[in-house]
Amino acid sequence: RMTGLQHRWPVMADCERGMGRPEKALAMAGEPEVQRLDKAGQVEMRLVAAGARRDMGQADAAVVTLQSPELASHSVQPWT
């Protein structure tokens, strides 16, 4: 975060989940930094956000979070 590089943003959010702070991870998923990620990074952040929702007992919201064209595609992508 100190370097200004956003590519680690999903990893940092997942660390928040690992430390028992899914609310913080979910907040990070809504930050402007996510829009600066490449497509693979945005998909990774979506996966982290879905996991955070599951951690918070919001299974239905986690499923909705995973509904995106990138994750529904049948073609091989870097994140599949």
mmCIF file of C-alpha atoms in Angstrom:
data_model
loop_
_atom_site.group_PDB
_atom_site.id
_atom_site.type_symbol
_atom_site.label_atom_id
_atom_site.label_comp_id
_atom_site.label_asym_id
_atom_site.label_seq_id
_atom_site.Cartn_x
_atom_site.Cartn_y
_atom_site.Cartn_z
ATOM 1 C CA ARG A 1 0.000 0.000 0.000
ATOM 2 C CA MET A 2 2.871 2.332 0.701
ATOM 3 C CA THR A 3 4.184 1.894 -2.842
ATOM 4 C CA GLY A 4 0.951 3.067 -4.411
ATOM 5 C CA LEU A 5 0.657 -0.191 -6.345
ATOM 6 C CA GLN A 6 -2.889 -1.492 -6.338
ATOM 7 C CA HIS A 7 -2.089 -4.993 -7.635
ATOM 8 C CA ARG A 8 -1.722 -6.230 -4.044
ATOM 9 C CA TRP A 9 -5.098 -4.825 -2.976
ATOM 10 C CA PRO A 10 -6.938 -8.216 -3.180
ATOM 11 C CA VAL A 11 -4.179 -9.910 -1.144
ATOM 12 C CA MET A 12 -4.377 -7.193 1.503
ATOM 13 C CA ALA A 13 -8.165 -7.583 1.662
ATOM 14 C CA ASP A 14 -7.810 -11.348 2.003
ATOM 15 C CA CYS A 15 -5.336 -10.782 4.855
ATOM 16 C CA GLU A 16 -8.042 -8.748 6.597
ATOM 17 C CA ARG A 17 -10.329 -11.761 6.245
ATOM 18 C CA GLY A 18 -7.617 -13.996 7.666
ATOM 19 C CA MET A 19 -7.293 -11.717 10.690
ATOM 20 C CA GLY A 20 -11.023 -12.041 11.363
ATOM 21 C CA ARG A 21 -12.034 -8.697 9.858
ATOM 22 C CA PRO A 22 -14.316 -9.565 6.927
ATOM 23 C CA GLU A 23 -16.045 -6.193 7.243
ATOM 24 C CA LYS A 24 -12.734 -4.458 6.487
ATOM 25 C CA ALA A 25 -12.136 -6.763 3.503
ATOM 26 C CA LEU A 26 -15.588 -5.947 2.174
ATOM 27 C CA ALA A 27 -14.966 -2.226 2.639
ATOM 28 C CA MET A 28 -11.710 -2.569 0.695
ATOM 29 C CA ALA A 29 -13.622 -4.258 -2.143
ATOM 30 C CA GLY A 30 -15.627 -1.049 -2.552
ATOM 31 C CA GLU A 31 -12.639 1.303 -2.632
ATOM 32 C CA PRO A 32 -11.578 3.198 -5.792
ATOM 33 C CA GLU A 33 -8.332 1.198 -5.917
ATOM 34 C CA VAL A 34 -10.304 -1.793 -7.198
ATOM 35 C CA GLN A 35 -11.169 0.085 -10.398
ATOM 36 C CA ARG A 36 -7.444 0.529 -11.086
ATOM 37 C CA LEU A 37 -6.795 -3.226 -10.981
ATOM 38 C CA ASP A 38 -6.481 -5.238 -14.170
ATOM 39 C CA LYS A 39 -9.351 -7.608 -14.969
ATOM 40 C CA ALA A 40 -7.705 -10.540 -13.154
ATOM 41 C CA GLY A 41 -7.217 -8.382 -10.051
ATOM 42 C CA GLN A 42 -10.840 -7.274 -10.133
ATOM 43 C CA VAL A 43 -11.979 -10.890 -10.362
ATOM 44 C CA GLU A 44 -9.691 -11.806 -7.459
ATOM 45 C CA MET A 45 -11.195 -8.974 -5.392
ATOM 46 C CA ARG A 46 -14.670 -10.254 -6.234
ATOM 47 C CA LEU A 47 -13.665 -13.687 -4.903
ATOM 48 C CA VAL A 48 -12.284 -12.120 -1.715
ATOM 49 C CA ALA A 49 -15.472 -10.075 -1.264
ATOM 50 C CA ALA A 50 -17.614 -13.188 -1.696
ATOM 51 C CA GLY A 51 -15.513 -14.983 0.911
ATOM 52 C CA ALA A 52 -15.891 -12.041 3.283
ATOM 53 C CA ARG A 53 -19.659 -12.145 2.863
ATOM 54 C CA ARG A 54 -19.616 -15.874 3.602
ATOM 55 C CA ASP A 55 -17.476 -15.215 6.684
ATOM 56 C CA MET A 56 -20.171 -12.806 7.855
ATOM 57 C CA GLY A 57 -22.886 -15.445 7.402
ATOM 58 C CA GLN A 58 -24.229 -13.859 4.205
ATOM 59 C CA ALA A 59 -24.131 -16.908 1.929
ATOM 60 C CA ASP A 60 -26.789 -15.605 -0.473
ATOM 61 C CA ALA A 61 -24.963 -12.290 -0.850
ATOM 62 C CA ALA A 62 -21.728 -14.210 -1.469
ATOM 63 C CA VAL A 63 -23.357 -16.049 -4.369
ATOM 64 C CA VAL A 64 -24.647 -12.775 -5.822
ATOM 65 C CA THR A 65 -21.152 -11.289 -5.530
ATOM 66 C CA LEU A 66 -19.825 -14.126 -7.678
ATOM 67 C CA GLN A 67 -22.316 -13.488 -10.472
ATOM 68 C CA SER A 68 -20.400 -11.636 -13.164
ATOM 69 C CA PRO A 69 -19.722 -12.111 -16.869
ATOM 70 C CA GLU A 70 -16.061 -12.848 -16.136
ATOM 71 C CA LEU A 71 -16.882 -15.716 -13.790
ATOM 72 C CA ALA A 72 -19.723 -17.045 -15.974
ATOM 73 C CA SER A 73 -17.587 -17.240 -19.112
ATOM 74 C CA HIS A 74 -16.781 -20.664 -20.517
ATOM 75 C CA SER A 75 -13.552 -19.445 -22.105
ATOM 76 C CA VAL A 76 -10.186 -19.913 -20.442
ATOM 77 C CA GLN A 77 -8.976 -16.738 -18.745
ATOM 78 C CA PRO A 78 -6.033 -15.999 -16.425
ATOM 79 C CA TRP A 79 -8.349 -16.237 -13.409
ATOM 80 C CA THR A 80 -9.955 -19.569 -14.359
#
